[in-house]
Short mmCIF file of C-alpha atoms in Angstrom, two decimals:
data_model
loop_
_atom_site.label_atom_id
_atom_site.label_comp_id
_atom_site.label_asym_id
_atom_site.label_seq_id
_atom_site.Cartn_x
_atom_site.Cartn_y
_atom_site.Cartn_z
CA MET A 1 25.94 -3.97 -28.56
CA LYS A 2 23.84 -6.49 -26.61
CA ARG A 3 22.81 -5.89 -23.01
CA MET A 4 20.82 -7.55 -20.31
CA PHE A 5 17.18 -6.38 -19.90
CA ARG A 6 14.34 -7.70 -17.73
CA ILE A 7 10.81 -8.46 -19.21
CA ALA A 8 7.99 -10.06 -17.70
CA VAL A 9 6.77 -13.58 -18.74
CA ASN A 10 4.43 -16.31 -17.45
CA VAL A 11 6.38 -19.07 -16.22
CA GLU A 12 3.27 -21.37 -15.65
CA GLU A 13 -0.19 -21.57 -17.03
CA CYS A 14 -2.48 -18.73 -15.30
CA CYS A 15 -6.11 -18.65 -14.46
CA ASN A 16 -6.81 -15.93 -17.11
CA CYS A 17 -8.33 -13.61 -14.82
CA GLY A 18 -7.58 -10.65 -16.91
CA PHE A 19 -6.02 -8.55 -14.16
CA CYS A 20 -2.75 -7.79 -15.98
CA GLN A 21 -4.65 -6.67 -19.03
CA SER A 22 -7.45 -4.66 -17.55
CA PHE A 23 -6.11 -3.46 -14.08
CA VAL A 24 -2.52 -2.73 -14.79
CA ALA A 25 -1.46 0.46 -16.73
CA CYS A 26 0.87 -1.63 -18.88
CA SER A 27 3.10 -0.11 -21.67
CA ALA A 28 3.62 -3.50 -23.37
CA ARG A 29 0.79 -2.89 -25.71
CA LYS A 30 2.26 0.32 -26.92
CA VAL A 31 6.08 0.08 -26.78
CA GLY A 32 6.72 -3.39 -25.46
CA CYS A 33 7.48 -4.69 -21.93
CA ILE A 34 9.60 -2.34 -19.89
CA GLY A 35 10.22 -4.70 -17.00
CA CYS A 36 8.50 -2.54 -14.40
CA GLY A 37 7.11 -5.65 -12.65
CA ALA A 38 3.73 -4.17 -12.17
CA CYS A 39 1.94 -7.00 -13.58
CA GLN A 40 4.03 -9.42 -11.53
CA TYR A 41 3.15 -7.90 -8.17
CA GLY A 42 -0.68 -8.04 -8.80
CA CYS A 43 -0.78 -11.67 -10.40
CA PRO A 44 -2.97 -13.70 -8.21
CA ASP A 45 -1.44 -16.93 -9.33
CA GLY A 46 2.14 -15.69 -8.97
CA VAL A 47 3.03 -16.93 -12.43
CA ARG A 48 4.32 -13.66 -13.68
CA GLU A 49 8.12 -13.26 -13.31
CA LEU A 50 10.88 -10.93 -14.52
CA LYS A 51 13.31 -12.74 -16.59
CA ASP A 52 16.85 -11.42 -17.90
CA ILE A 53 17.11 -11.46 -21.63
CA LEU A 54 20.14 -10.46 -23.75
CA GLU A 55 19.27 -8.25 -26.68
CA GLU A 56 20.23 -5.02 -28.51
CA ARG A 57 18.22 -2.01 -28.15
CA LYS A 58 18.34 1.31 -29.66
CA GLU A 59 19.61 4.33 -27.73
CA ILE A 60 17.27 7.36 -27.47
CA THR A 61 18.02 10.81 -25.87
CA ILE A 62 16.12 12.21 -22.97
CA ARG A 63 16.65 15.07 -20.71
CA ILE A 64 16.95 14.80 -17.00
CA ASN A 65 16.90 18.06 -15.16
CA GLY A 66 17.98 19.87 -18.30
CA ASP A 67 20.94 17.60 -19.23
CA PRO A 68 20.65 15.38 -22.20
CA VAL A 69 21.47 11.78 -21.68
CA ALA A 70 21.34 8.52 -23.82
CA VAL A 71 19.52 5.53 -22.46
CA PRO A 72 18.15 2.39 -24.03
CA GLU A 73 14.54 2.31 -25.27
CA ARG A 74 11.69 0.22 -23.72
CA ILE A 75 12.83 0.82 -20.06
CA SER A 76 10.96 2.73 -17.34
CA VAL A 77 11.72 6.33 -16.39
CA LEU A 78 12.64 5.10 -12.96
CA LYS A 79 15.16 2.67 -14.51
CA ALA A 80 16.50 5.45 -16.64
CA LEU A 81 17.07 7.60 -13.52
CA GLU A 82 18.81 4.69 -11.79
CA LEU A 83 21.10 4.14 -14.76
CA ASN A 84 22.07 7.91 -14.49
CA GLY A 85 23.20 7.78 -10.81
CA PHE A 86 19.74 8.50 -9.12
CA LYS A 87 19.39 6.49 -5.85
CA VAL A 88 15.82 4.82 -5.68
CA SER A 89 14.79 3.82 -2.36
CA ARG A 90 11.82 1.90 -0.63
CA LEU A 91 12.24 4.13 2.39
CA PRO A 92 11.31 7.96 2.51
CA ASP A 93 14.27 10.23 2.69
CA GLN A 94 16.83 7.44 1.93
CA GLY A 95 17.40 8.43 -1.71
CA ASP A 96 16.76 10.74 -4.61
CA ILE A 97 13.51 8.85 -5.58
CA PHE A 98 11.05 7.32 -3.10
CA ALA A 99 9.33 4.41 -4.91
CA PRO A 100 7.71 2.20 -2.29
CA CYS A 101 5.03 0.25 -4.23
CA ARG A 102 6.70 -0.10 -7.76
CA SER A 103 3.24 -1.11 -9.08
CA GLY A 104 2.04 2.36 -10.17
CA GLY A 105 -0.71 2.96 -7.56
CA CYS A 106 0.69 5.28 -4.98
CA GLY A 107 2.29 8.13 -6.93
CA SER A 108 5.28 8.56 -4.60
CA CYS A 109 7.83 8.21 -7.42
CA ALA A 110 6.12 10.72 -9.66
CA VAL A 111 8.33 13.22 -11.47
CA LEU A 112 7.59 15.73 -14.04
CA ILE A 113 7.59 14.34 -17.51
CA ASN A 114 7.09 16.93 -20.18
CA GLY A 115 5.69 19.16 -17.62
CA VAL A 116 3.06 16.80 -16.24
CA LEU A 117 3.40 14.74 -12.97
CA GLU A 118 3.77 11.11 -13.86
CA ARG A 119 4.63 7.85 -12.24
CA SER A 120 8.16 7.00 -13.00
CA CYS A 121 7.94 3.31 -12.12
CA ILE A 122 5.58 2.28 -14.81
CA THR A 123 6.07 5.11 -17.53
CA PRO A 124 8.33 4.13 -20.51
CA VAL A 125 11.09 6.52 -21.72
CA ALA A 126 10.48 8.11 -25.01
CA ASP A 127 12.81 9.89 -27.49
CA GLY A 128 13.08 13.69 -26.50
CA MET A 129 11.33 13.18 -23.11
CA ASP A 130 11.98 15.93 -20.79
CA ILE A 131 12.25 14.69 -17.00
CA VAL A 132 12.43 17.00 -13.89
CA THR A 133 13.14 15.45 -10.43
CA GLU A 134 13.77 18.55 -8.42
CA LYS A 135 11.65 18.80 -5.43
CA THR A 136 11.13 22.41 -5.60
CA GLU A 137 9.58 22.01 -9.06
CA LEU A 138 7.57 18.80 -8.19
CA GLN A 139 5.97 20.69 -5.28
CA LYS A 140 4.51 23.30 -7.55
CA HIS A 141 2.19 20.64 -8.86
CA PRO A 142 -0.54 18.91 -6.80
CA PRO A 143 0.47 15.20 -5.78
CA VAL A 144 -1.41 12.31 -7.58
CA ARG A 145 -2.72 8.91 -6.62
CA ILE A 146 -5.13 6.19 -7.94
CA ILE A 147 -8.12 5.71 -5.47
CA THR A 148 -11.23 3.60 -5.28
CA PRO A 149 -14.17 4.82 -3.18
CA MET A 150 -16.62 2.60 -1.26
CA ARG A 151 -19.88 4.44 -0.63
CA PRO A 152 -20.51 3.09 1.91
CA TYR A 153 -21.26 -0.84 2.00
CA PRO A 154 -19.42 -2.95 3.29
CA HIS A 155 -17.50 -0.43 5.22
CA PHE A 156 -20.53 1.40 6.86
CA ILE A 157 -18.89 4.71 6.40
CA PRO A 158 -17.77 6.33 3.13
CA SER A 159 -14.36 4.92 2.62
CA LEU A 160 -11.39 5.85 0.35
CA PHE A 161 -9.24 2.99 -0.68
CA THR A 162 -5.69 4.07 -1.92
CA HIS A 163 -3.79 2.03 -4.56
CA GLY A 164 -0.27 0.69 -3.97
CA CYS A 165 1.51 -0.95 -1.10
CA ASN A 166 4.84 -1.61 0.20
CA TYR A 167 4.16 -5.20 1.25
CA ARG A 168 3.43 -8.00 -0.81
CA CYS A 169 1.04 -10.11 1.42
CA GLY A 170 0.11 -13.59 -0.02
CA ALA A 171 -3.33 -13.11 1.51
CA CYS A 172 -4.06 -9.52 0.57
CA HIS A 173 -7.70 -8.92 0.99
CA ASN A 174 -7.79 -5.96 -1.27
CA TRP A 175 -5.42 -7.10 -3.94
CA GLU A 176 -7.38 -6.09 -6.87
CA ILE A 177 -7.27 -2.41 -5.60
CA THR A 178 -3.88 -2.63 -3.90
CA PHE A 179 -1.96 -3.63 -7.11
CA ALA A 180 -4.00 -1.95 -9.71
CA SER A 181 -2.63 0.89 -11.64
CA ALA A 182 -5.12 1.56 -14.36
CA GLY A 183 -7.42 4.57 -13.86
CA SER A 184 -7.38 8.36 -13.40
CA LEU A 185 -4.70 9.99 -11.26
CA ILE A 186 -6.53 11.85 -8.51
CA VAL A 187 -5.31 15.14 -6.89
CA PRO A 188 -6.40 15.87 -3.28
CA LYS A 189 -8.84 18.64 -4.03
CA ASN A 190 -10.96 16.25 -5.96
CA VAL A 191 -11.09 13.53 -3.50
CA HIS A 192 -14.41 14.77 -1.95
CA VAL A 193 -16.14 14.31 -5.40
CA TYR A 194 -15.16 10.50 -5.38
CA LEU A 195 -16.36 10.18 -1.78
CA GLY A 196 -19.66 11.89 -2.55
CA PHE A 197 -18.73 14.21 0.21
CA GLY A 198 -21.24 17.16 0.61
CA ARG A 199 -24.06 15.21 -1.32
CA VAL A 200 -24.46 12.66 1.44
CA LYS A 201 -24.37 13.67 5.14
CA THR A 202 -21.67 11.75 7.12
CA ASN A 203 -19.80 12.39 10.30
CA GLN A 204 -16.99 10.06 9.55
CA ILE A 205 -14.94 8.83 6.58
CA GLY A 206 -12.34 6.07 6.25
CA ILE A 207 -9.04 6.00 4.51
CA SER A 208 -7.69 2.45 3.71
CA GLY A 209 -5.85 0.52 1.17
CA GLY A 210 -3.36 -0.49 -0.10
CA GLU A 211 -1.17 1.49 2.23
CA PRO A 212 -2.51 5.10 2.52
CA THR A 213 0.80 6.49 4.02
CA LEU A 214 3.09 5.87 1.01
CA ASN A 215 2.24 9.23 -0.44
CA ARG A 216 2.61 11.59 2.38
CA ARG A 217 1.91 14.82 0.57
CA TRP A 218 -1.09 13.43 -1.13
CA LEU A 219 -2.48 11.95 2.07
CA VAL A 220 -1.88 15.14 4.08
CA ASP A 221 -3.31 17.43 1.40
CA SER A 222 -6.53 15.29 0.96
CA ILE A 223 -7.16 15.26 4.72
CA LYS A 224 -6.66 18.98 4.81
CA ASP A 225 -9.19 19.61 1.94
CA LEU A 226 -11.69 17.28 3.44
CA ARG A 227 -11.51 19.04 6.71
CA ALA A 228 -11.64 22.36 5.09
CA ARG A 229 -15.00 21.26 3.65
CA ASN A 230 -16.44 19.90 7.01
CA ASN A 231 -14.03 20.66 10.09
CA ARG A 232 -16.31 18.34 12.30
CA VAL A 233 -15.92 15.19 10.20
CA MET A 234 -14.04 12.36 11.91
CA ILE A 235 -11.21 10.64 9.75
CA GLN A 236 -10.29 7.04 10.37
CA LEU A 237 -6.95 5.92 9.03
CA ASP A 238 -6.16 2.33 8.40
CA THR A 239 -2.40 1.69 8.07
CA ASN A 240 0.44 -0.97 8.29
CA ALA A 241 2.16 1.94 10.22
CA SER A 242 5.50 0.86 8.62
CA LEU A 243 6.23 4.54 7.51
CA LEU A 244 4.68 6.45 10.57
CA SER A 245 7.47 8.30 12.11
CA PRO A 246 6.47 10.45 15.12
CA GLU A 247 6.70 13.69 12.94
CA TYR A 248 4.30 11.97 10.32
CA ILE A 249 1.99 10.95 13.04
CA ASP A 250 2.06 14.43 14.50
CA GLU A 251 1.24 15.99 11.03
CA LEU A 252 -1.66 13.66 10.41
CA VAL A 253 -3.13 14.48 13.77
CA GLU A 254 -2.64 18.25 13.26
CA VAL A 255 -4.37 18.04 9.78
CA GLY A 256 -7.36 16.23 11.21
CA VAL A 257 -7.04 12.33 11.63
CA THR A 258 -9.13 11.36 14.68
CA HIS A 259 -8.99 7.51 14.49
CA ILE A 260 -5.82 5.32 13.62
CA SER A 261 -6.00 1.54 13.18
CA PRO A 262 -2.40 0.16 12.82
CA ASP A 263 -2.19 -3.33 11.32
CA ILE A 264 0.40 -5.29 13.30
CA LYS A 265 1.05 -8.51 11.47
CA ALA A 266 3.75 -10.01 13.73
CA ILE A 267 6.44 -9.63 16.39
CA ARG A 268 8.97 -12.10 14.99
CA LEU A 269 10.80 -11.02 11.86
CA LYS A 270 10.47 -14.36 9.99
CA THR A 271 6.78 -14.35 10.51
CA PHE A 272 6.59 -10.76 9.35
CA MET A 273 8.48 -11.58 6.19
CA ASP A 274 6.36 -14.60 5.50
CA LEU A 275 3.17 -12.70 5.79
CA THR A 276 4.23 -9.68 3.95
CA GLY A 277 6.24 -11.35 1.19
CA LEU A 278 9.24 -9.10 1.79
CA SER A 279 12.57 -10.80 0.81
CA ASP A 280 14.83 -7.96 1.93
CA LYS A 281 15.65 -8.77 5.54
CA GLU A 282 16.95 -5.32 6.34
CA LEU A 283 13.94 -3.57 4.93
CA ALA A 284 11.57 -5.87 6.62
CA GLU A 285 13.21 -5.33 9.97
CA THR A 286 13.12 -1.59 9.48
CA LEU A 287 9.33 -1.66 8.73
CA LEU A 288 8.40 -3.99 11.50
CA LYS A 289 10.32 -1.98 14.11
CA ALA A 290 8.66 1.24 12.70
CA SER A 291 5.22 -0.21 12.99
CA TRP A 292 5.57 -1.17 16.53
CA ASN A 293 7.37 2.24 17.47
CA ALA A 294 4.22 3.92 15.88
CA VAL A 295 1.80 2.10 18.05
CA LYS A 296 3.77 3.03 21.14
CA TYR A 297 4.07 6.63 20.11
CA ILE A 298 0.32 6.95 19.34
CA GLN A 299 -0.61 5.53 22.62
CA GLU A 300 1.77 7.47 24.75
CA VAL A 301 1.32 10.84 23.08
CA TYR A 302 -2.16 10.84 21.70
CA HIS A 303 -4.07 8.72 24.15
CA GLY A 304 -7.45 10.22 24.81
CA ARG A 305 -7.09 12.51 21.62
CA VAL A 306 -6.75 9.96 18.87
CA PHE A 307 -8.83 6.66 19.03
CA MET A 308 -6.54 3.81 18.30
CA VAL A 309 -7.60 0.16 17.65
CA VAL A 310 -4.73 -2.20 16.82
CA ALA A 311 -5.61 -4.80 14.13
CA ILE A 312 -3.98 -8.20 14.21
CA PRO A 313 -4.43 -10.21 11.00
CA TYR A 314 -4.51 -13.92 12.30
CA ARG A 315 -3.92 -17.31 10.67
CA PRO A 316 -2.83 -20.22 13.05
CA GLU A 317 -0.76 -21.70 10.27
CA VAL A 318 1.55 -18.78 10.16
CA THR A 319 1.30 -17.19 13.65
CA SER A 320 1.77 -19.69 16.39
CA LYS A 321 -0.02 -19.51 19.77
CA GLU A 322 3.56 -18.73 21.18
CA GLU A 323 4.01 -15.63 18.95
CA LEU A 324 0.38 -14.50 19.40
CA PHE A 325 1.02 -14.45 23.17
CA GLU A 326 4.40 -12.61 22.67
CA LEU A 327 2.67 -10.13 20.37
CA GLY A 328 -0.18 -9.57 23.02
CA LYS A 329 2.31 -9.39 25.82
CA ALA A 330 4.20 -6.50 23.86
CA LEU A 331 0.91 -4.60 23.38
CA SER A 332 0.03 -5.15 26.93
CA ASP A 333 3.37 -3.75 28.01
CA ILE A 334 2.52 -0.45 26.10
CA ASP A 335 -0.90 -0.39 27.59
CA PRO A 336 -3.18 -3.31 28.38
CA TYR A 337 -6.25 -1.35 27.64
CA ILE A 338 -5.32 -0.78 23.93
CA PRO A 339 -8.34 -2.12 22.01
CA VAL A 340 -7.21 -5.08 19.85
CA ASN A 341 -9.07 -6.17 16.84
CA VAL A 342 -8.22 -9.77 15.66
CA VAL A 343 -8.98 -10.03 11.95
CA GLU A 344 -9.60 -13.32 10.18
CA TYR A 345 -6.79 -13.58 7.46
CA GLN A 346 -8.93 -15.01 4.71
CA PRO A 347 -8.13 -17.36 1.93
CA ALA A 348 -7.27 -14.53 -0.61
CA PHE A 349 -4.93 -13.49 -3.47
CA ARG A 350 -2.20 -16.02 -3.71
CA TRP A 351 -3.15 -18.10 -0.73
CA ARG A 352 -6.63 -18.95 -1.95
CA ASP A 353 -6.37 -22.61 -0.93
CA TRP A 354 -6.21 -21.88 2.71
CA ARG A 355 -9.05 -23.37 4.77
CA GLY A 356 -11.69 -21.02 6.14
CA LEU A 357 -11.23 -20.21 9.90
CA GLN A 358 -13.96 -21.32 12.26
CA LYS A 359 -15.32 -19.60 15.25
CA GLU A 360 -13.16 -21.72 17.58
CA ASP A 361 -10.02 -20.59 15.81
CA MET A 362 -10.80 -17.07 16.56
CA ASP A 363 -12.05 -17.67 20.04
CA GLU A 364 -8.76 -19.38 20.71
CA ALA A 365 -6.85 -16.29 19.50
CA ARG A 366 -8.92 -14.14 21.75
CA GLY A 367 -8.11 -16.26 24.73
CA VAL A 368 -4.36 -16.26 23.98
CA LEU A 369 -4.34 -12.43 23.91
CA GLU A 370 -6.34 -12.05 27.06
CA GLU A 371 -4.03 -14.43 28.74
CA ALA A 372 -1.26 -12.03 27.56
CA GLY A 373 -2.81 -9.13 29.35
CA ILE A 374 -5.11 -7.40 26.74
CA LYS A 375 -8.25 -6.22 28.27
CA SER A 376 -10.21 -5.55 25.28
CA VAL A 377 -10.27 -8.02 22.35
CA VAL A 378 -12.70 -7.92 19.49
CA ILE A 379 -12.95 -10.75 16.84
CA GLN A 380 -13.64 -9.80 13.35
CA GLY A 381 -14.26 -12.89 11.05
CA GLY A 382 -16.68 -15.11 9.76
CA ALA A 383 -19.88 -13.35 8.35
CA GLY A 384 -18.66 -10.23 10.09
CA ILE A 385 -16.27 -9.27 7.30
CA PRO A 386 -16.84 -9.31 3.49
CA ARG A 387 -15.12 -12.11 1.61
CA ALA A 388 -12.01 -11.24 -0.53
CA LEU A 389 -12.50 -11.24 -4.22
CA ASP A 390 -11.78 -14.32 -6.28
CA PRO A 391 -9.81 -13.59 -9.43
CA LEU A 392 -12.23 -14.97 -11.69
CA ASP A 393 -14.94 -12.69 -10.26
CA LEU A 394 -13.12 -9.49 -11.40
CA VAL A 395 -15.21 -7.10 -13.20
CA LEU A 396 -13.13 -6.33 -16.49
CA GLY A 397 -13.98 -2.75 -16.72
CA THR A 398 -13.88 0.57 -14.86
CA GLU A 399 -16.40 2.69 -12.99
CA GLU A 400 -16.25 6.37 -13.43
CA PHE A 401 -17.56 8.74 -10.81
#
């Protein structure tokens, strides 16, 4: 019997950057397209789309938590779980499987496959495959994630960039990392090796992304391990703050986070959705509210203990002066002395045709925020930040550390 399946196709001519061939752990070359969408999320031209096709596929038998079930071939493990009644959610603790990035980078959706922790979102089903989703069994194995280290330029301190994000920003500055899923899955006890931790003396490290907070167990365990190796090292966390509940913040501070920089993109829902590329209004509203609540909680509970700088990515084409003032006023109402870093939202990823911002643009943004009551505004733009990578400048290979 024929059924509807989804596969990825090019709907327009692309720039042939090679990202989907070299940076995505794609199963198409081995078993055919499984419709996971990983190549779609990371396509800098936005020409990859998932299309419905009607075709007949052979059924295979897999085991889920010991029970044999029949599923179509050439689908992802995540899709197979959905077909068998598992609720998949983009929010933690809202379903059976938490799959926030869907691009294979964060490892949050990992399940045991034939005894090995694997990412369910990009792994194809196979006949006879044994899948375990029970949390007690998963927690017996160290969590996994794809990472890219910077040691240290252009970030001045050794920094760890985590792959995977729950946003789809058209101007993603680190898109070639954020949406990449090819490479080794790293467990927390090996993170120090990739940072050169111990070989090079440092009193501070950064954790950025992508979005580091997606895989909570991985992030917490990694910080624990780094602090166990050097209990005096300062740890800075860059985050969009959309998953930072009070309990999560408490845990991060307890294990050793000393600096947090929440990235607040907007205060109006429409602007937030435009910037993040999120189409689900309910999800977007939840994430936006959570990010603001996180800023308020950190300032109220950890002021003087955790150093917080709020980052505001800025483009006058998207964020009006009126909204920027509203944003500044909301931060000022929490505490006018919160340090604010206005970051130039560069022409990048799918918005490469944007004009470059001038000093006058950024100075104007500073003035609006100061008028709203913010006492400390720093501008980060121009030559002060590295340029985003152009798709045709991709290095089609990998570096092993």
